[in-house]
Short mmCIF file of C-alpha atoms in Angstrom, two decimals:
data_model
loop_
_atom_site.label_atom_id
_atom_site.label_comp_id
_atom_site.label_asym_id
_atom_site.label_seq_id
_atom_site.Cartn_x
_atom_site.Cartn_y
_atom_site.Cartn_z
CA PRO A 18 -17.96 -71.25 -49.06
CA TYR A 19 -14.90 -69.00 -48.48
CA TYR A 20 -14.79 -67.28 -52.05
CA LEU A 21 -18.58 -66.75 -52.19
CA GLY A 22 -17.99 -65.27 -48.62
CA ASN A 23 -15.75 -63.13 -50.39
CA LEU A 24 -17.69 -62.02 -53.31
CA LEU A 25 -20.93 -61.29 -50.77
CA PHE A 26 -19.46 -59.51 -48.02
CA ASP A 27 -20.10 -55.64 -49.19
CA TRP A 28 -24.11 -56.53 -50.10
CA GLN A 29 -24.80 -59.48 -47.76
CA PRO A 30 -22.47 -59.49 -44.65
CA ASP A 31 -24.67 -61.89 -43.18
CA GLU A 32 -24.63 -64.46 -45.28
CA ALA A 33 -21.05 -63.78 -46.08
CA VAL A 34 -20.60 -64.61 -42.30
CA ALA A 35 -22.66 -67.90 -42.59
CA LEU A 36 -20.32 -68.99 -45.71
CA TRP A 37 -17.31 -68.52 -43.55
CA GLU A 38 -18.29 -70.27 -40.69
CA LYS A 39 -19.34 -73.52 -42.95
CA SER A 40 -16.11 -72.90 -44.39
CA ALA A 41 -14.15 -73.06 -41.11
CA ALA A 42 -16.25 -75.74 -39.86
CA LEU A 43 -14.73 -77.46 -43.24
CA ASP A 44 -11.29 -76.46 -42.60
CA PRO A 45 -10.04 -75.42 -39.27
CA ASN A 46 -6.82 -75.00 -40.17
CA PHE A 47 -7.52 -71.98 -42.90
CA PRO A 48 -6.26 -68.89 -40.97
CA ILE A 49 -7.79 -66.40 -43.82
CA VAL A 50 -11.22 -67.49 -42.77
CA TRP A 51 -10.88 -66.94 -39.26
CA ARG A 52 -9.52 -63.25 -40.16
CA ASN A 53 -12.10 -62.99 -42.21
CA LEU A 54 -14.80 -63.81 -39.60
CA ALA A 55 -12.99 -61.52 -37.12
CA GLN A 56 -13.72 -58.51 -39.54
CA PRO A 57 -17.04 -57.34 -39.35
CA LEU A 58 -17.02 -57.72 -35.32
CA SER A 59 -13.52 -55.47 -35.05
CA HIS A 60 -15.33 -52.69 -36.52
CA LYS A 61 -18.40 -52.71 -33.56
CA ASP A 62 -17.35 -50.57 -30.71
CA ASP A 63 -19.12 -53.24 -27.90
CA ALA A 64 -17.25 -55.52 -25.71
CA ALA A 65 -18.62 -58.48 -26.98
CA SER A 66 -18.18 -58.00 -30.81
CA ARG A 67 -14.72 -57.29 -29.80
CA SER A 68 -13.89 -60.26 -27.76
CA LYS A 69 -15.32 -62.39 -30.36
CA ALA A 70 -13.35 -61.02 -32.78
CA ILE A 71 -10.22 -61.40 -30.71
CA ALA A 72 -11.21 -65.15 -30.55
CA TYR A 73 -11.47 -65.98 -34.29
CA LEU A 74 -7.61 -64.05 -34.40
CA GLU A 75 -6.64 -65.94 -31.86
CA LYS A 76 -7.40 -69.06 -34.12
CA ALA A 77 -6.10 -67.69 -36.95
CA VAL A 78 -2.64 -66.88 -35.50
CA ALA A 79 -2.37 -70.29 -33.28
CA LEU A 80 -2.11 -71.73 -36.58
CA PRO A 81 1.33 -72.96 -37.78
CA ASN A 82 0.80 -71.25 -41.42
CA ALA A 83 -0.35 -67.81 -39.61
CA TYR A 84 -0.26 -64.57 -41.82
CA PRO A 85 2.15 -61.73 -40.11
CA ASP A 86 -0.68 -59.03 -41.11
CA HIS A 87 -2.81 -61.13 -38.38
CA PHE A 88 -0.84 -60.61 -35.37
CA ALA A 89 -0.60 -57.08 -36.15
CA GLU A 90 -4.62 -56.96 -36.43
CA LEU A 91 -5.07 -58.78 -33.12
CA ASP A 92 -2.68 -56.66 -31.36
CA GLN A 93 -4.96 -53.65 -32.13
CA LEU A 94 -7.72 -55.36 -30.48
CA TYR A 95 -5.99 -56.82 -27.41
CA GLN A 96 -5.24 -52.70 -26.91
CA ALA A 97 -8.31 -51.12 -27.75
CA ALA A 98 -9.87 -54.10 -24.89
CA GLY A 99 -7.15 -53.22 -22.83
CA ALA A 100 -5.20 -56.38 -22.63
CA PRO A 101 -2.02 -56.25 -20.23
CA VAL A 102 1.28 -55.23 -22.29
CA GLU A 103 2.89 -58.34 -21.07
CA LYS A 104 0.57 -60.38 -22.86
CA ARG A 105 0.24 -58.50 -26.02
CA LEU A 106 4.60 -58.33 -26.31
CA ALA A 107 4.80 -62.22 -25.16
CA LEU A 108 2.45 -63.09 -28.41
CA LEU A 109 4.25 -60.68 -30.57
CA GLU A 110 8.00 -61.87 -29.58
CA GLN A 111 7.21 -65.31 -29.47
CA HIS A 112 6.09 -64.97 -33.34
CA GLN A 113 8.78 -62.14 -33.99
CA PRO A 114 10.01 -63.68 -37.23
CA ALA A 115 6.93 -63.44 -38.78
CA VAL A 116 5.49 -60.11 -37.16
CA VAL A 117 8.38 -58.21 -38.72
CA GLN A 118 7.54 -59.50 -41.58
CA LYS A 119 5.03 -56.25 -42.11
CA ASP A 120 5.25 -52.96 -40.89
CA GLU A 121 2.25 -52.66 -38.72
CA GLY A 122 3.23 -55.63 -36.70
CA LEU A 123 7.30 -54.30 -36.51
CA ALA A 124 5.44 -50.92 -35.34
CA ALA A 125 3.08 -52.68 -32.59
CA LEU A 126 6.42 -54.61 -31.56
CA ILE A 127 8.84 -51.50 -31.53
CA GLY A 128 6.32 -49.66 -29.35
CA LEU A 129 5.48 -52.83 -26.30
CA LYS A 130 9.41 -52.92 -26.34
CA THR A 131 9.78 -49.62 -25.54
CA PHE A 132 6.91 -49.33 -23.08
CA VAL A 133 8.74 -52.29 -20.94
CA GLY A 134 11.73 -50.77 -21.07
CA LYS A 135 13.76 -52.81 -24.19
CA THR A 136 14.72 -49.45 -25.64
CA ASP A 137 17.93 -51.09 -27.04
CA GLU A 138 15.89 -53.67 -29.14
CA ALA A 139 13.50 -51.10 -30.28
CA ILE A 140 15.97 -48.59 -31.49
CA ALA A 141 17.88 -51.59 -33.24
CA LEU A 142 14.01 -52.33 -34.96
CA LEU A 143 13.29 -48.86 -36.11
CA GLU A 144 17.33 -48.29 -37.35
CA GLY A 145 16.46 -51.73 -39.41
CA ARG A 146 13.85 -50.99 -41.21
CA THR A 147 12.78 -48.83 -44.22
CA PHE A 148 9.14 -48.32 -43.60
CA SER A 149 6.40 -47.45 -46.55
CA ILE A 150 4.42 -44.45 -45.58
CA TRP A 151 1.06 -43.99 -46.86
CA GLU A 152 -1.20 -40.98 -46.48
CA GLY A 153 -3.77 -41.89 -44.49
CA GLY A 154 -3.08 -45.50 -44.44
CA THR A 155 -0.94 -46.28 -41.49
CA ARG A 156 -2.09 -46.74 -38.13
CA PHE A 157 1.67 -46.22 -36.84
CA ASN A 158 3.90 -43.19 -37.06
CA THR A 159 7.57 -44.09 -37.27
CA GLY A 160 8.90 -40.43 -35.99
CA GLU A 161 6.61 -40.79 -32.81
CA ALA A 162 8.03 -44.48 -32.45
CA TRP A 163 11.93 -42.78 -33.15
CA ALA A 164 11.19 -40.23 -30.43
CA CYS A 165 9.04 -42.57 -27.65
CA ALA A 166 12.27 -45.10 -27.83
CA ARG A 167 14.83 -42.26 -27.82
CA LEU A 168 13.37 -40.69 -24.99
CA VAL A 169 12.60 -43.33 -22.64
CA ARG A 170 16.44 -44.23 -23.32
CA GLY A 171 17.37 -41.03 -22.29
CA LEU A 172 15.21 -41.09 -19.12
CA GLN A 173 16.41 -44.40 -18.28
CA ARG A 174 20.26 -42.90 -18.55
CA PHE A 175 18.99 -39.46 -16.63
CA LYS A 176 17.77 -41.71 -13.77
CA ALA A 177 21.10 -43.69 -13.87
CA LYS A 178 23.07 -40.16 -14.02
CA GLN A 179 24.52 -41.21 -17.17
CA PHE A 180 23.92 -37.39 -18.36
CA SER A 181 26.19 -36.91 -21.62
CA ASP A 182 24.53 -40.53 -22.67
CA ALA A 183 21.27 -38.97 -21.99
CA LEU A 184 21.77 -35.76 -23.50
CA THR A 185 22.90 -37.84 -26.82
CA ASP A 186 19.16 -39.74 -26.92
CA PHE A 187 17.34 -36.30 -26.05
CA ASN A 188 19.28 -35.12 -28.97
CA ALA A 189 18.97 -37.52 -31.11
CA ALA A 190 15.36 -38.37 -31.14
CA LEU A 191 14.68 -34.40 -32.76
CA GLN A 192 16.79 -36.43 -35.61
CA PRO A 193 15.11 -39.65 -37.08
CA PRO A 194 16.71 -41.52 -39.65
CA ALA A 195 16.25 -41.65 -43.14
CA ASN A 196 14.91 -45.10 -43.15
CA LEU A 197 11.88 -44.50 -41.03
CA ARG A 198 10.81 -41.15 -43.35
CA ALA A 199 9.62 -39.23 -40.90
CA GLU A 200 9.28 -35.62 -39.70
CA GLN A 201 11.76 -34.22 -37.98
CA ASN A 202 12.33 -32.02 -34.76
CA GLY A 203 10.23 -34.50 -32.48
CA GLY A 204 6.78 -34.26 -33.63
CA SER A 205 4.17 -33.96 -30.45
CA HIS A 206 7.52 -34.35 -28.61
CA GLN A 207 9.11 -31.09 -29.13
CA ALA A 208 8.59 -29.68 -25.92
CA GLU A 209 9.32 -32.45 -23.90
CA LEU A 210 12.61 -33.03 -25.63
CA ALA A 211 13.90 -29.11 -25.48
CA TYR A 212 13.27 -29.24 -21.83
CA TRP A 213 15.25 -32.69 -20.98
CA VAL A 214 17.96 -31.63 -23.25
CA GLY A 215 18.28 -28.46 -21.04
CA CYS A 216 18.12 -30.39 -18.01
CA ALA A 217 20.70 -32.96 -19.52
CA ASN A 218 22.85 -29.42 -20.04
CA GLU A 219 22.41 -28.09 -16.97
CA VAL A 220 23.62 -30.86 -15.03
CA LEU A 221 26.73 -31.21 -17.12
CA GLY A 222 26.97 -27.69 -15.99
CA ASN A 223 26.44 -25.99 -19.56
CA GLN A 224 24.12 -23.40 -17.96
CA GLU A 225 23.81 -21.59 -21.49
CA GLN A 226 22.67 -24.48 -23.71
CA ALA A 227 19.99 -25.24 -20.86
CA ARG A 228 18.89 -21.95 -21.08
CA ARG A 229 18.62 -21.99 -24.68
CA SER A 230 16.67 -25.09 -24.96
CA TRP A 231 14.66 -24.10 -22.41
CA THR A 232 13.62 -21.13 -24.30
CA THR A 233 13.00 -23.23 -27.13
CA ALA A 234 10.72 -25.51 -24.82
CA ALA A 235 8.70 -22.47 -23.55
CA ALA A 236 8.08 -21.12 -26.93
CA THR A 237 6.48 -24.36 -28.15
CA ASN A 238 2.64 -25.29 -28.49
CA GLU A 239 1.21 -28.01 -28.98
CA PRO A 240 2.35 -29.60 -32.73
CA ALA A 241 -0.23 -29.37 -35.23
CA ALA A 242 0.72 -32.79 -36.16
CA GLY A 243 -1.45 -33.87 -33.29
CA ASN A 244 -4.48 -32.10 -34.62
CA ARG A 245 -4.14 -33.73 -38.14
CA ARG A 246 -4.07 -37.34 -36.20
CA GLY A 247 -6.97 -37.08 -33.85
CA ASN A 248 -4.13 -36.71 -31.16
CA GLN A 249 -4.74 -33.02 -30.17
CA LEU A 250 -5.49 -33.90 -26.45
CA ALA A 251 -2.34 -35.68 -26.28
CA ALA A 252 -0.55 -33.42 -28.04
CA ARG A 253 -1.55 -30.57 -25.20
CA ALA A 254 0.74 -32.51 -22.94
CA ALA A 255 3.73 -29.75 -24.63
CA ARG A 256 1.89 -27.08 -22.22
CA TYR A 257 3.05 -29.22 -19.28
CA PHE A 258 7.04 -29.37 -20.43
CA GLN A 259 6.30 -25.74 -21.41
CA ALA A 260 5.53 -24.83 -18.13
CA LEU A 261 8.24 -26.62 -16.81
CA ALA A 262 10.75 -24.59 -18.87
CA PHE A 263 8.54 -21.38 -18.05
CA GLN A 264 9.40 -22.71 -14.36
CA LYS A 265 13.44 -23.15 -14.69
CA LEU A 266 13.09 -19.49 -16.82
CA GLY A 267 11.80 -17.99 -13.66
CA GLN A 268 8.34 -17.54 -14.88
CA ALA A 269 6.38 -19.05 -12.55
CA ASP A 270 3.04 -17.03 -13.31
CA LYS A 271 3.14 -18.65 -16.96
CA ALA A 272 3.93 -21.98 -15.72
CA GLU A 273 0.89 -22.12 -13.15
CA ALA A 274 -1.74 -20.83 -16.09
CA ASN A 275 -0.24 -23.83 -17.82
CA PHE A 276 -1.20 -26.23 -15.48
CA HIS A 277 -4.51 -24.69 -14.57
CA GLU A 278 -5.21 -25.11 -18.48
CA LEU A 279 -4.44 -28.97 -18.99
CA VAL A 280 -6.92 -29.50 -15.49
CA ASP A 281 -9.88 -27.87 -17.25
CA ALA A 282 -9.02 -29.32 -20.77
CA GLY A 283 -8.54 -32.68 -18.97
CA THR A 284 -11.99 -32.24 -17.15
CA ALA A 285 -13.91 -31.21 -19.65
CA ALA A 286 -12.80 -34.16 -21.82
CA LEU A 287 -13.91 -36.78 -19.66
CA ASN A 288 -16.73 -34.57 -18.52
CA SER A 289 -17.73 -35.08 -22.28
CA ALA A 290 -17.10 -38.83 -22.55
CA GLY A 291 -13.77 -37.86 -24.23
CA ASN A 292 -15.50 -37.67 -28.10
CA GLU A 293 -11.86 -36.48 -29.58
CA THR A 294 -11.91 -38.62 -33.31
CA ASN A 295 -10.87 -38.06 -36.65
CA ALA A 296 -11.66 -39.42 -40.13
CA PHE A 297 -7.84 -40.89 -41.00
CA SER A 298 -7.12 -42.33 -37.62
CA PRO A 299 -9.78 -42.86 -35.09
CA GLN A 300 -8.57 -43.68 -31.66
CA PRO A 301 -9.81 -46.19 -29.27
CA ALA A 302 -12.47 -45.14 -27.07
CA ASN A 303 -9.96 -46.33 -24.02
CA MET A 304 -7.28 -44.60 -25.46
CA ARG A 305 -8.85 -41.25 -25.50
CA THR A 306 -10.01 -41.53 -21.85
CA ALA A 307 -6.82 -42.24 -21.02
CA ASN A 308 -5.61 -39.22 -22.96
CA ALA A 309 -7.90 -37.26 -20.53
CA HIS A 310 -6.73 -38.58 -17.51
CA TYR A 311 -2.96 -37.61 -18.24
CA ILE A 312 -3.66 -33.78 -19.35
CA THR A 313 -5.45 -33.92 -15.76
CA GLY A 314 -2.63 -35.29 -14.00
CA LEU A 315 -0.36 -33.17 -15.75
CA GLY A 316 -1.85 -30.47 -14.50
CA TYR A 317 -2.23 -31.68 -11.34
CA ALA A 318 1.14 -32.85 -11.12
CA GLY A 319 2.52 -29.21 -11.90
CA LEU A 320 0.44 -27.54 -9.38
CA GLY A 321 1.82 -29.90 -6.37
CA GLU A 322 -1.26 -32.09 -5.69
CA SER A 323 0.51 -35.37 -6.22
CA GLU A 324 -2.09 -37.64 -5.07
CA LYS A 325 -4.78 -36.17 -7.48
CA ALA A 326 -1.82 -36.47 -10.25
CA ARG A 327 -1.49 -40.51 -9.05
CA ALA A 328 -4.75 -41.09 -9.13
CA GLU A 329 -5.48 -39.69 -12.66
CA PHE A 330 -1.88 -41.34 -13.92
CA SER A 331 -3.02 -44.48 -12.39
CA ALA A 332 -6.53 -44.18 -14.26
CA ALA A 333 -4.98 -43.46 -17.65
CA LEU A 334 -3.14 -47.00 -17.47
CA ALA A 335 -6.52 -48.63 -15.95
CA ALA A 336 -8.15 -47.66 -19.28
CA ALA A 337 -4.96 -48.49 -21.66
CA PRO A 338 -2.21 -49.99 -20.38
CA ASP A 339 -0.01 -49.43 -22.87
CA HIS A 340 -0.51 -45.62 -21.94
CA LEU A 341 3.79 -44.86 -21.97
CA ALA A 342 3.02 -41.34 -21.07
CA SER A 343 1.45 -41.73 -17.99
CA LYS A 344 3.73 -44.47 -16.47
CA LEU A 345 6.67 -42.23 -17.34
CA ALA A 346 4.82 -39.51 -15.32
CA LEU A 347 4.48 -42.05 -12.63
CA GLU A 348 7.99 -43.01 -12.34
CA ARG A 349 9.08 -39.25 -12.67
CA MET A 350 6.57 -38.83 -9.19
CA SER A 351 8.49 -41.97 -7.51
CA SER A 352 11.89 -41.05 -8.07
CA PRO A 353 14.11 -40.75 -5.27
CA ALA A 354 14.63 -37.20 -3.91
CA SER A 355 18.38 -36.92 -5.48
CA THR A 356 17.23 -37.66 -8.77
CA GLN A 357 13.77 -35.18 -8.77
CA ASN A 358 16.64 -32.39 -7.61
CA ALA A 359 19.14 -33.43 -10.06
CA THR A 360 18.60 -30.37 -12.67
CA ALA A 361 17.62 -27.77 -10.02
CA ASN A 362 19.32 -24.82 -9.70
CA SER A 363 19.18 -22.27 -6.27
CA ASP A 364 17.22 -19.74 -8.29
CA THR A 365 14.31 -22.09 -10.34
CA VAL A 366 11.52 -24.00 -9.21
CA ALA A 367 11.65 -27.45 -8.39
CA ALA A 368 12.92 -29.79 -11.09
CA PRO A 369 11.10 -32.29 -13.32
CA ARG A 370 7.88 -33.37 -11.59
#
């Protein structure tokens, strides 16, 4: 029944599912048949279908002979369903030897480790693997993973006042190692990294280098790479860090215009139900919603409307609990005043929001 189901699926999917159910009844310890039962349901956007697909894949990965691919597929469903990061990471870490055999599972593990602050582990995993990159065929972005891991570790070190080490991480984020086969210059994080490179240089007393970095950040718009991957709204976050650079350069009027633009763009996306999509790499609906809240929150944060900003970032995390950018934004807002002002000059507007 398993093989016959495989044969019929493209033309008679209902009959194929019935055959796979028969196969699963005959041998419930056959992981691939549970995975096959999950597949048609995983492509539906309703919660009931997704929950049933998750239940099937949970049966597959609970078996001693589980396949590495199935962990990545289950994690994708968990992400779309808004499952807690702790639950997802615990499963992948529990089965890490199997998970890391496939690029997709390893990429998911790296992203979750970065989110919870295990940046040393995430960076080590990135440095230890040559990834296979196929045009239009991968759900992960190695350059993005590298930039996020080094950025987060840099922010951890900046908060701990380890400014030289933070600067090293911020600069390294712009130059992924060759084994990642990724674009250079930080991808969608170019403006953000240039801004933080400037902040680290400033507190280290390198005023000219700081100004050069902020000038670079101010000249950076949202990258075209975001448009190719269906992440136009997320890529627009570059406007926020561009605006912070404008502030550092004494151009408050340009900064304010950017902040208003972010609020307008995020609000418009929320009002239209966040229908951003892309044929090559469609984002889950919850991630599109999270991006819209995040962009709106950045605008409010820049305009000094802290309560509105916190509400938007919290809404982003409620929609997508692994939304790293919103988590970092909330952490910046809750940082002690001494850390917030660590990079402030007497002749510039307030330091990182």
